[in-house]
Short mmCIF file of C-alpha atoms in Angstrom, two decimals:
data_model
loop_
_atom_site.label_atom_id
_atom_site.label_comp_id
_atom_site.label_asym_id
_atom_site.label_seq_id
_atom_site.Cartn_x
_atom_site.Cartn_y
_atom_site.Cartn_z
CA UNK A 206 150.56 55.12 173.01
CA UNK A 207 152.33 58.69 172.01
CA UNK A 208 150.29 60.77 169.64
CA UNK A 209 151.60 62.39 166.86
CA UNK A 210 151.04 66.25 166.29
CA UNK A 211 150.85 68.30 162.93
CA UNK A 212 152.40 72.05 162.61
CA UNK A 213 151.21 74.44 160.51
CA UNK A 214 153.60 73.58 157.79
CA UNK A 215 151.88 70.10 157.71
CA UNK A 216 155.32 67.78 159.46
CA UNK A 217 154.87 65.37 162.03
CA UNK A 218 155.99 66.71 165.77
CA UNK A 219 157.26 64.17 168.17
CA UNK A 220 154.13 62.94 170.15
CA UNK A 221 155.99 63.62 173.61
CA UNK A 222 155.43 66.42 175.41
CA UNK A 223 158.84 67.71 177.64
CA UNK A 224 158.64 69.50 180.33
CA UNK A 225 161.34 72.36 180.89
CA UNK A 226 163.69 71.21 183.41
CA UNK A 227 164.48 75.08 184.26
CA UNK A 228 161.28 77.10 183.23
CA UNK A 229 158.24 75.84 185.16
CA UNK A 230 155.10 76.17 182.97
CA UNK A 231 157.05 75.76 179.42
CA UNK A 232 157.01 72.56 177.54
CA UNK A 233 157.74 71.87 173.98
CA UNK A 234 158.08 69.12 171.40
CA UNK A 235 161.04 67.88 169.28
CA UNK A 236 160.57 67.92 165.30
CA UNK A 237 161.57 64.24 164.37
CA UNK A 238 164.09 65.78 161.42
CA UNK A 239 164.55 69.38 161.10
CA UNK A 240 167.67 70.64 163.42
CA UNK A 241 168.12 74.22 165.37
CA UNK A 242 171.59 74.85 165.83
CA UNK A 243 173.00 71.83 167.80
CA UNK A 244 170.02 69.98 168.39
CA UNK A 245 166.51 69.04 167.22
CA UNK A 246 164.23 71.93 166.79
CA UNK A 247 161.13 72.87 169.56
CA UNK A 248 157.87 73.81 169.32
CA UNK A 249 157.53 75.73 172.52
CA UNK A 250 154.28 76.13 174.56
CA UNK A 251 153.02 77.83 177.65
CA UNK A 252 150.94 76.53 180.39
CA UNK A 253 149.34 77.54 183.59
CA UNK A 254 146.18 78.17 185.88
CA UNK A 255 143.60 80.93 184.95
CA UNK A 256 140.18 81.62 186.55
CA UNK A 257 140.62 77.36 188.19
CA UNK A 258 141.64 75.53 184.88
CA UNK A 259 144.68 74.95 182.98
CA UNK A 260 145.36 76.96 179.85
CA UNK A 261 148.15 76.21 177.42
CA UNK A 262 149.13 78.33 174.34
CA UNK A 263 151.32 77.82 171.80
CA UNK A 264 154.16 80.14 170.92
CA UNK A 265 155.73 78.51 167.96
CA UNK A 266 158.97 76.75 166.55
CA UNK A 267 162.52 78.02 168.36
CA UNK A 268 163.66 78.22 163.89
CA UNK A 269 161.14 80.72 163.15
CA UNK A 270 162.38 84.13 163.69
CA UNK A 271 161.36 87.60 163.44
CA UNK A 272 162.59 91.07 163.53
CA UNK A 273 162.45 93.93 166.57
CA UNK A 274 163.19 96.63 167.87
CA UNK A 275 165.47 95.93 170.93
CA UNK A 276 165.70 99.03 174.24
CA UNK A 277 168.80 100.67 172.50
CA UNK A 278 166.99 101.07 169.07
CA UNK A 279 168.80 98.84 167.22
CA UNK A 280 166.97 96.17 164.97
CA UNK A 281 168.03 92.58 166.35
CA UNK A 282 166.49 89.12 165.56
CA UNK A 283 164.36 87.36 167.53
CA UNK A 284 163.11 83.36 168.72
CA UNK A 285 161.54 81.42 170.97
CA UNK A 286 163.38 80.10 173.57
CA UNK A 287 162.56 78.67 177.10
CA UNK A 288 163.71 81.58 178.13
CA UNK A 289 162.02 84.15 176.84
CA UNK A 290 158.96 81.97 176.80
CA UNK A 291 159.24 81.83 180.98
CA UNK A 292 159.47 85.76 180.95
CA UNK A 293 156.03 85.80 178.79
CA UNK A 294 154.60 83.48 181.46
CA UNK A 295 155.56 85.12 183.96
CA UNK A 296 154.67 88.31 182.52
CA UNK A 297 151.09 87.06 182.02
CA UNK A 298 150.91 85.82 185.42
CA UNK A 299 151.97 89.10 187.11
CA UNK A 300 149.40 90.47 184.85
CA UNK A 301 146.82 88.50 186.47
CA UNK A 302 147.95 88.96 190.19
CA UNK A 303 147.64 93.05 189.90
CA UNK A 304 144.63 92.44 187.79
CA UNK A 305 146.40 94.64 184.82
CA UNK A 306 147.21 94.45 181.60
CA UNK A 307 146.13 90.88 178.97
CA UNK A 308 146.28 87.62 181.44
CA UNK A 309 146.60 85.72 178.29
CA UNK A 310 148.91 85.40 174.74
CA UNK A 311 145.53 85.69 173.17
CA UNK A 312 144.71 88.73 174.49
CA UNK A 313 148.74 90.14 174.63
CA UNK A 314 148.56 89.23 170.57
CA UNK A 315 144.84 91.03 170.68
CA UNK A 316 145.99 93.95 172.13
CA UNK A 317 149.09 94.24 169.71
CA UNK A 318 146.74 94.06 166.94
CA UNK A 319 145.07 97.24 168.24
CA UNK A 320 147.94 99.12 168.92
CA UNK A 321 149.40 98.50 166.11
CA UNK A 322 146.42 99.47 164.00
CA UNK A 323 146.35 101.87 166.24
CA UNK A 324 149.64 103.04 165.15
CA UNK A 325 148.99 102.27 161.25
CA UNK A 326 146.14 104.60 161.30
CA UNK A 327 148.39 107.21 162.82
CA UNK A 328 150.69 107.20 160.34
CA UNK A 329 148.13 107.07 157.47
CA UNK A 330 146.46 110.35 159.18
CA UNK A 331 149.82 112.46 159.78
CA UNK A 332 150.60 111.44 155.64
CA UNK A 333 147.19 112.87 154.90
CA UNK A 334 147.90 116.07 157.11
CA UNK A 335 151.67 116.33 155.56
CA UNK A 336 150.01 115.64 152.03
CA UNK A 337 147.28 118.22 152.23
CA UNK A 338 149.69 120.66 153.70
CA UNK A 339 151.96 119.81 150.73
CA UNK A 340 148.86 120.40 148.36
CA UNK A 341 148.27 123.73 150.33
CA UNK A 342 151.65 125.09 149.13
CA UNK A 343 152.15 123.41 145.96
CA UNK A 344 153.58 126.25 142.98
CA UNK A 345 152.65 126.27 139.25
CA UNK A 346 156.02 125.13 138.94
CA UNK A 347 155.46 121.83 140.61
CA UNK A 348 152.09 120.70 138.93
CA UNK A 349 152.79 121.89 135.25
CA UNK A 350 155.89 119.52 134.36
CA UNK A 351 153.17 116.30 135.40
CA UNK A 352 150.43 118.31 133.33
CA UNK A 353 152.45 118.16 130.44
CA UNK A 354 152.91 114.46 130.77
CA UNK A 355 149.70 113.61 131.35
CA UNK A 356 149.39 115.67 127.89
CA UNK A 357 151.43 113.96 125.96
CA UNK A 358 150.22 110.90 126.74
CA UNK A 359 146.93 111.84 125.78
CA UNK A 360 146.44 114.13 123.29
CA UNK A 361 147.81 114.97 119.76
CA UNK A 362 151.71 116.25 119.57
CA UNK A 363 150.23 120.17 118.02
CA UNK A 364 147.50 120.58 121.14
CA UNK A 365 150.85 119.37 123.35
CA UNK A 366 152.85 122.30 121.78
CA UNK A 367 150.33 124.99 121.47
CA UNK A 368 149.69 124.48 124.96
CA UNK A 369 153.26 124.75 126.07
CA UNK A 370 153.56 127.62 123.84
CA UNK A 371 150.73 129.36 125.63
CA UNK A 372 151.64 128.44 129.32
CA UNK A 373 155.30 129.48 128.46
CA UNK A 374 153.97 132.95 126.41
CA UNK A 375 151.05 134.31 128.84
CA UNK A 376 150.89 132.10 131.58
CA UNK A 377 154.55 131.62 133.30
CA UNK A 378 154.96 135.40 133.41
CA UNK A 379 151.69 136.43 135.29
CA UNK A 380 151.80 132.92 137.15
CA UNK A 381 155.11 132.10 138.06
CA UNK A 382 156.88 128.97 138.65
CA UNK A 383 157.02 129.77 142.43
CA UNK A 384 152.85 131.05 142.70
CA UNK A 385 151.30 128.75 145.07
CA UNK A 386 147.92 127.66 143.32
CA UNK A 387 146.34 129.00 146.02
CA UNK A 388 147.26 132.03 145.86
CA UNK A 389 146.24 132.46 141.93
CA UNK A 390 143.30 134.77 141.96
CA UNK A 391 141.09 136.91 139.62
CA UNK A 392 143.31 139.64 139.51
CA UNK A 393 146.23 136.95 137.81
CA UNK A 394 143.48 135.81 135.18
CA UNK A 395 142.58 139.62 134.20
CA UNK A 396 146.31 140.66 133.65
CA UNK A 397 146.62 137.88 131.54
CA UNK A 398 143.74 138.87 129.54
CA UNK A 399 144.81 142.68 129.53
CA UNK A 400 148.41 141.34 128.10
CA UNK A 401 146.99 139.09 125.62
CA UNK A 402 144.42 142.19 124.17
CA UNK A 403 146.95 144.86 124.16
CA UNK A 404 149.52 142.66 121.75
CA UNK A 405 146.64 141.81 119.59
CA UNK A 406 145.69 138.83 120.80
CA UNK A 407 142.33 137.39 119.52
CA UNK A 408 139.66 136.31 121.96
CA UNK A 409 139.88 133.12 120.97
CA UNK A 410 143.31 132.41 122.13
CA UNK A 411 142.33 134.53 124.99
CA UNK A 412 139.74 132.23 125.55
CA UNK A 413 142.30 129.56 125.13
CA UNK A 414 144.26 130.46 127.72
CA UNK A 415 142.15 130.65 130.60
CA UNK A 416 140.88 127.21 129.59
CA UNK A 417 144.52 126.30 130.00
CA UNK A 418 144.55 127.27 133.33
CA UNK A 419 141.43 125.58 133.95
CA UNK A 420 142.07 122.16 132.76
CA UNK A 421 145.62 122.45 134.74
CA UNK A 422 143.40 123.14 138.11
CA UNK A 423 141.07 120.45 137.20
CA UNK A 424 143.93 118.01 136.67
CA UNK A 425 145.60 118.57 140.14
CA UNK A 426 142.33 118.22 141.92
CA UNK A 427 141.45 114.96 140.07
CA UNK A 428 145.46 113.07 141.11
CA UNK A 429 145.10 114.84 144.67
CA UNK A 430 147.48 117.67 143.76
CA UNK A 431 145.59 119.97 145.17
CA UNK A 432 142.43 120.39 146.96
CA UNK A 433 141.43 124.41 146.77
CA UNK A 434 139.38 126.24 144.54
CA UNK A 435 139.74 126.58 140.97
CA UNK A 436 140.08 130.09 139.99
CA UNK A 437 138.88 130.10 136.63
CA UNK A 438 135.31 128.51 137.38
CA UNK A 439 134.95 130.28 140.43
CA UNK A 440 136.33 134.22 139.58
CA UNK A 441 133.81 136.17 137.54
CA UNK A 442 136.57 136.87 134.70
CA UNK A 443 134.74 136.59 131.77
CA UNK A 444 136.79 135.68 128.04
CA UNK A 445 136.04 138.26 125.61
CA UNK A 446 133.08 137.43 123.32
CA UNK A 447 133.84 136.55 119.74
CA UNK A 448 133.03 134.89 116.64
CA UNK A 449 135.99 133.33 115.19
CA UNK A 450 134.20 131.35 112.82
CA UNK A 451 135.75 131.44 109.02
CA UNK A 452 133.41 132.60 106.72
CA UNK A 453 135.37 132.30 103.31
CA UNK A 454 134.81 130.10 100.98
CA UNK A 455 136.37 129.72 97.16
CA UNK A 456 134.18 130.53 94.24
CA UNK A 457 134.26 127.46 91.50
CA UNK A 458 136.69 129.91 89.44
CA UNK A 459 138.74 130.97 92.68
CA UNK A 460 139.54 127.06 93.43
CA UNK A 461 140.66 126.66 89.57
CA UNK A 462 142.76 129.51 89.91
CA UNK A 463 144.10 128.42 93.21
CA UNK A 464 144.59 124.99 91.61
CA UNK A 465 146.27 125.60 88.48
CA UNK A 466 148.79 128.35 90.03
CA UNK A 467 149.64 125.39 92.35
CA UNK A 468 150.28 122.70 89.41
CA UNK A 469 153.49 125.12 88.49
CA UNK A 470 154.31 125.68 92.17
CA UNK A 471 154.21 121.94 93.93
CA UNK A 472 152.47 119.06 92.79
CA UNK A 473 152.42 117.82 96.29
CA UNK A 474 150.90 120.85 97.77
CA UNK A 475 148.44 121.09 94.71
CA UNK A 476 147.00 117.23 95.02
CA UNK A 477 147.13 117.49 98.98
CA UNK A 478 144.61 120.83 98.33
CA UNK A 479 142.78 118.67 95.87
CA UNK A 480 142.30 116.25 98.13
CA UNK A 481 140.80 118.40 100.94
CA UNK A 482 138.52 120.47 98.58
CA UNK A 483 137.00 117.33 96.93
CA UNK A 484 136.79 115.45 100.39
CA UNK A 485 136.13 118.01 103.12
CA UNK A 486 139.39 116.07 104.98
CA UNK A 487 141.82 118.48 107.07
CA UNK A 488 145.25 118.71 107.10
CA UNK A 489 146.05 116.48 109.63
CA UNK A 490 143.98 114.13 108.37
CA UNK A 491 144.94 114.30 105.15
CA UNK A 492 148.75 113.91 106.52
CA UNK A 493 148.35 111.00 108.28
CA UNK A 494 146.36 109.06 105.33
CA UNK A 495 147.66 105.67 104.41
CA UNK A 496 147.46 103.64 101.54
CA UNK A 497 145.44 100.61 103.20
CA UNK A 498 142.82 103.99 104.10
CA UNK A 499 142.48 104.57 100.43
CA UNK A 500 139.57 102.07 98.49
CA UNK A 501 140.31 103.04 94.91
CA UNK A 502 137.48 100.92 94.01
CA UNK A 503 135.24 102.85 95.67
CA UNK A 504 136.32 105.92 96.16
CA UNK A 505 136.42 106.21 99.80
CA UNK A 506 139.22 107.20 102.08
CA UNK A 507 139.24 105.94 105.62
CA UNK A 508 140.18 108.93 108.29
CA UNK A 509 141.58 108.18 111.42
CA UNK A 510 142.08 109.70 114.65
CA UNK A 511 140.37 112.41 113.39
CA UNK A 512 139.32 115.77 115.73
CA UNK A 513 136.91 114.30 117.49
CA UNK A 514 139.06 111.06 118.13
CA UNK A 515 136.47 109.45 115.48
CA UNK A 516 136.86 107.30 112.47
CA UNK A 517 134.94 108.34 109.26
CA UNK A 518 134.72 107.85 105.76
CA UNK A 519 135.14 110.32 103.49
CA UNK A 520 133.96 109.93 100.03
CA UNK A 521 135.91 111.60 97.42
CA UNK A 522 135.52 112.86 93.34
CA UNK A 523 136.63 110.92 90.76
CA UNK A 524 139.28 114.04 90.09
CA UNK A 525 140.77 113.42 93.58
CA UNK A 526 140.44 109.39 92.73
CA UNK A 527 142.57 109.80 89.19
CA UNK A 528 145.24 112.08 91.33
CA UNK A 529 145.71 109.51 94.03
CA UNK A 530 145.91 106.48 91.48
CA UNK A 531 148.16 108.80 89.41
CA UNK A 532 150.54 109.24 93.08
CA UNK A 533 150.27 105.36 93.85
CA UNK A 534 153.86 103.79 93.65
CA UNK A 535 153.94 100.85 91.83
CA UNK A 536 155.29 98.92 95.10
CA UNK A 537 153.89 100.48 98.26
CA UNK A 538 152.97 98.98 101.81
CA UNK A 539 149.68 99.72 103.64
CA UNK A 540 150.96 101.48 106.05
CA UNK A 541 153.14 104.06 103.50
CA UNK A 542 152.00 107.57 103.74
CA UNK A 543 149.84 108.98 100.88
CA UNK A 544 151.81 111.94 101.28
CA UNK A 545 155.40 111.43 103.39
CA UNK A 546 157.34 114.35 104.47
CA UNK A 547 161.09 114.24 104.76
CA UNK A 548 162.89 111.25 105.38
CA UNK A 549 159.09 109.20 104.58
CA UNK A 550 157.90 111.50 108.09
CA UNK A 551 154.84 112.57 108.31
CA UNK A 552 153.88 116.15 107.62
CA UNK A 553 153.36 118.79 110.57
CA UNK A 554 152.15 121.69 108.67
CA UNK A 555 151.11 122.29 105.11
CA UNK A 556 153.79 124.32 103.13
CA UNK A 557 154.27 128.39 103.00
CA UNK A 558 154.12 127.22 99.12
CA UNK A 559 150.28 127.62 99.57
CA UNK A 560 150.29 130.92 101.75
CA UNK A 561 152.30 132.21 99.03
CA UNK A 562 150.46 131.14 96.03
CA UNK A 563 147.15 132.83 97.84
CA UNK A 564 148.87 135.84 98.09
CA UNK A 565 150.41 135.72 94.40
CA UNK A 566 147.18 135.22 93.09
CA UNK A 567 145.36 138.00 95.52
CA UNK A 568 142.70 136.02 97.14
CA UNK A 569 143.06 137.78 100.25
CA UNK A 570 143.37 141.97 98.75
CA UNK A 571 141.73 144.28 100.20
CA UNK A 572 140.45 141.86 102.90
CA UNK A 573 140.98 143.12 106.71
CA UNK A 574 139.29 140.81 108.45
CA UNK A 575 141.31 137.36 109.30
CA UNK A 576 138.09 135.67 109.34
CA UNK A 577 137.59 136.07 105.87
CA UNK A 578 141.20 135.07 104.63
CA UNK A 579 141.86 131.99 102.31
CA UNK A 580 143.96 129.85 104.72
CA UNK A 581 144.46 125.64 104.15
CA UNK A 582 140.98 125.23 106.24
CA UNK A 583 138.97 127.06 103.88
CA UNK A 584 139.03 124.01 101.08
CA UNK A 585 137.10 122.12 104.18
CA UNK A 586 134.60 125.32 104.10
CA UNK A 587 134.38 125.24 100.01
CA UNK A 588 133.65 121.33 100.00
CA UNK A 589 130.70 121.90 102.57
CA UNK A 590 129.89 124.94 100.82
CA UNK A 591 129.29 123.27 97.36
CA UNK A 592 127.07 120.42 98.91
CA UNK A 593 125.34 123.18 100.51
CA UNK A 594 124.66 125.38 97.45
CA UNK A 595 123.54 122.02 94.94
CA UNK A 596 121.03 120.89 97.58
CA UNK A 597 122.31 118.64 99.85
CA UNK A 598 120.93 118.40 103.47
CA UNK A 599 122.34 119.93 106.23
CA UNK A 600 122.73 116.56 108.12
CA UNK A 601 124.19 114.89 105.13
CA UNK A 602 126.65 117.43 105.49
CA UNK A 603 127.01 117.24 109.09
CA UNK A 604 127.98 113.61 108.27
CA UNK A 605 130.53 114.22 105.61
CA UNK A 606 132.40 116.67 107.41
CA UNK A 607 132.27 114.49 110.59
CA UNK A 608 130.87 117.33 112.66
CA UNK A 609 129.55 116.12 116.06
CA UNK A 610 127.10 118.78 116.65
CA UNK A 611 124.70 119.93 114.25
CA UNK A 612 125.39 123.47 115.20
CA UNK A 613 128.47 123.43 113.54
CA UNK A 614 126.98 122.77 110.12
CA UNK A 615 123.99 125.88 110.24
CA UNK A 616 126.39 128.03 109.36
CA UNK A 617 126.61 127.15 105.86
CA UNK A 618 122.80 126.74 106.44
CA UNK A 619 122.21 130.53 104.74
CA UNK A 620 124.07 129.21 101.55
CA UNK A 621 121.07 126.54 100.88
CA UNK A 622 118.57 129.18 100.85
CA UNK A 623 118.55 129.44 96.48
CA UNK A 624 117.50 125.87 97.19
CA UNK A 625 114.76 126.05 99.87
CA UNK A 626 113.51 128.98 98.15
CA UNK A 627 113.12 127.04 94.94
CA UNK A 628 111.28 124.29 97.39
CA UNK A 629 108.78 127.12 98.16
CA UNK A 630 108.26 127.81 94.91
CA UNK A 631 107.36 124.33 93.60
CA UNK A 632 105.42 124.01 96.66
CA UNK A 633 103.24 127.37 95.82
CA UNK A 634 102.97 125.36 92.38
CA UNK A 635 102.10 122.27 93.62
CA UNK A 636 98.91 124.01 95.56
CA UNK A 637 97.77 126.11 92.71
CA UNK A 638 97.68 123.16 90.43
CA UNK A 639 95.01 121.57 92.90
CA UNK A 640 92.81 124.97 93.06
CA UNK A 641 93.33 126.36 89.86
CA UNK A 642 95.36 129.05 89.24
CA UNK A 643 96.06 132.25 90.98
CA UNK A 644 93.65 130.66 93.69
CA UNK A 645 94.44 130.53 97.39
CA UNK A 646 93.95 127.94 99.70
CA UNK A 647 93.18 129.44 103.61
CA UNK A 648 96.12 127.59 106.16
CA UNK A 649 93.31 128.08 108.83
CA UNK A 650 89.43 127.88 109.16
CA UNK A 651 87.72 130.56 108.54
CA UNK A 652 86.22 132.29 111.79
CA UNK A 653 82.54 132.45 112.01
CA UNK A 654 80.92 135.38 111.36
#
């Protein structure tokens, strides 16, 4: 009785094994349907003596093909045939009479494996060499277009632009397009500094720029760009030290003023000022407010995206609440800007209207010190201010303003001192009234005598 044999693609073989009538040692079987060319297709085998017993091994169907790389270099296809299977017989068996070289197709496939992993990992190692030598010479000019992508898709469209304004203003001409990062050093981060100071430059945006450098070094060692030092972290330039902190703040009267100069200038500019110095919101904020972030009701605007890529509520007087329901269209979608720019866009910048109304009014005479100029940011300062000044707590505050660091608050923490002195006083009160008065009570125990 014939058996029947299954190939790897599940089908039936033809139970009969045939014997080549002109390759000794290779045999095969016919598939019962499929056809190669002319005639019924083969499964083709091997078989012959090794170490006293027979071995056979299978070499596959004469239909399946593969790709090679024939003597002259030219890519051919490639089969089984009785043929070629004899030469691989015979190829094994010479193997075995010089006692060199795989005696078997297991170990002939075995020993392609390794040399072809061999070869894989030969490849991989001369990209790695190629790539690092690649990262060895890569130029400012290569890595900052990718920086600037990698920007843009993650952070806001003004940091994108002040950066590129930066890179383009002090960077590019001290560190060229052609500078190999490696060759960056501290003498190209202290000429940048010395330009920066002599036009005026504040620390701050010196500060600013060498961070800028930084973060572009830190960016091609993270995606592999490059794989030397960073020169910011590892020179000894230092920024300049500075406090760039804005200490002005508007007077009660000084934000009427402000206010009502404004009413004859541009509503819009007036009620988006409103809005900041009765919310503590910021410009951008403010700008990108919707009307489905706006609770009447309540009085609370929702603020997204904000600096510190948080969400907050901002809670708001009922003067800002009257201007906003007094702005509300009578049909509007959620997702309609409180305050659209041109064409229903949303606003970049606030208007020169209010730079010129502060200077109309003289808010800034006679003041030299940019620190202490009324810009947009300082109705943030006035609304912390105020809270400060009637008493409420520093972390309240912190809150409100959506500050992530305490630190940032303290410094309108001199501005509650009215109120913690009038805490000391009703504490001194609340002690006399237990000891009678114009006693006092000792904080410590008496020492013996």
């Amino acid at each position: 009785m014939v058996g029947q044999l299954f190939d790897q693609e599940g089908a039936i073989m033809a139970g009969k094994w045939i014997k080549s009538k002109s390759y000794p040692g290779v045999r095969y079987r016919l598939h019962p349907t499929r056809k190669h060319g002319v005639g019924p297709d083969k499964y083709l085998t091997i078989f012959y003596k090794l170490n006293g017993r027979m071995v056979q091994e299978s070499l596959g169907w004469a239909s399946k093909t593969w790709t090679e790389t024939g003597p002259d270099g030219k890519v051919v296809k490639s089969g089984w045939t009785e043929k070629r299977a004899a030469a691989l017989l015979a190829e094994l068996q010479e193997n075995q009479r010089v006692g060199n070289g795989p005696r078997t197709l297991a170990e002939k496939r075995e020993l392609a494996d390794q040399v072809r992993l061999a070869e894989e990992a030969a490849r991989l190692e001369a990209e790695e060499v190629a790539q690092a030598e690649e990262a060895l010479n890569v130029t400012w000019g290569d890595v900052w277009p990718r920086y600037v992508q990698h920007s843009e898709a993650n952070k806001k469209p003004n940091t994108v632009r002040t950066e590129k304004l930066f890179e383009q203003h002090w960077i590019r001409p001290v560190i060229t397009a052609k500078t190999p990062l490696r060759s960056v050093s501290p003498f190209h981060l202290e000429k940048i500094k010395a330009r920066m100071l002599k036009d005026g430059k504040a620390p701050r945006s010196v500060e600013y720029t060498l961070a800028l450098v930084r973060q572009v070094y830190n960016f091609c060692s993270i995606n592999g760009l490059f794989h030397g030092d960073n020169p910011v972290t590892k020179s000894r330039v230092k920024a300049p030290k500075f406090d760039n902190r804005r200490l002005r703040y508007l007077s009660k009267e000084e934000a009427a003023r402000l206010l009502n100069r404004l009413v004859e200038k541009s509503m819009d500019v007036h009620d988006i000022c409103l809005l900041s110095l009765c919310s503590g919101a910021r410009a951008g904020e403010i700008f990108a407010l919707t009307w489905g972030d706006v609770d009447m009701d309540r009085s609370i605007l929702t603020l997204r995206d904000t600096k510190n890529g948080e969400t907050r509520k901002a809670f708001i007087t009922a003067q800002a609440a009257d201007m906003l329901r007094n702005r509300r269209p009578a049909v509007v979608a959620p997702s309609d800007l409180v305050f659209p720019g041109q064409g229903g866009k949303q606003i970049k910048a606030i208007s020169k209207t209010f730079e010129r109304t502060v200077d109309e009014i003289g808010l800034n005479d006679g003041l030299s010190d940019p620190r202490d100029h009324v810009v947009f940011h300082t109705l943030r300062h006035s609304y912390a201010s105020l809270l400060v000044e009637h008493g409420v707590a520093l972390f309240t505050v912190k809150e409100m303003l959506g500050h992530k660091d305490i630190r940032m608050t303290a410094r309108y923490a001199h501005l509650g001192e009215s109120t913690m002195l009038e805490a000391a006083k009703k504490l001194e009160c609340a002690l006399g009234s237990q000891t009678g008065k114009g006693e006092v009570i000792p904080l410590r125990p008496a020492m013996s005598q």
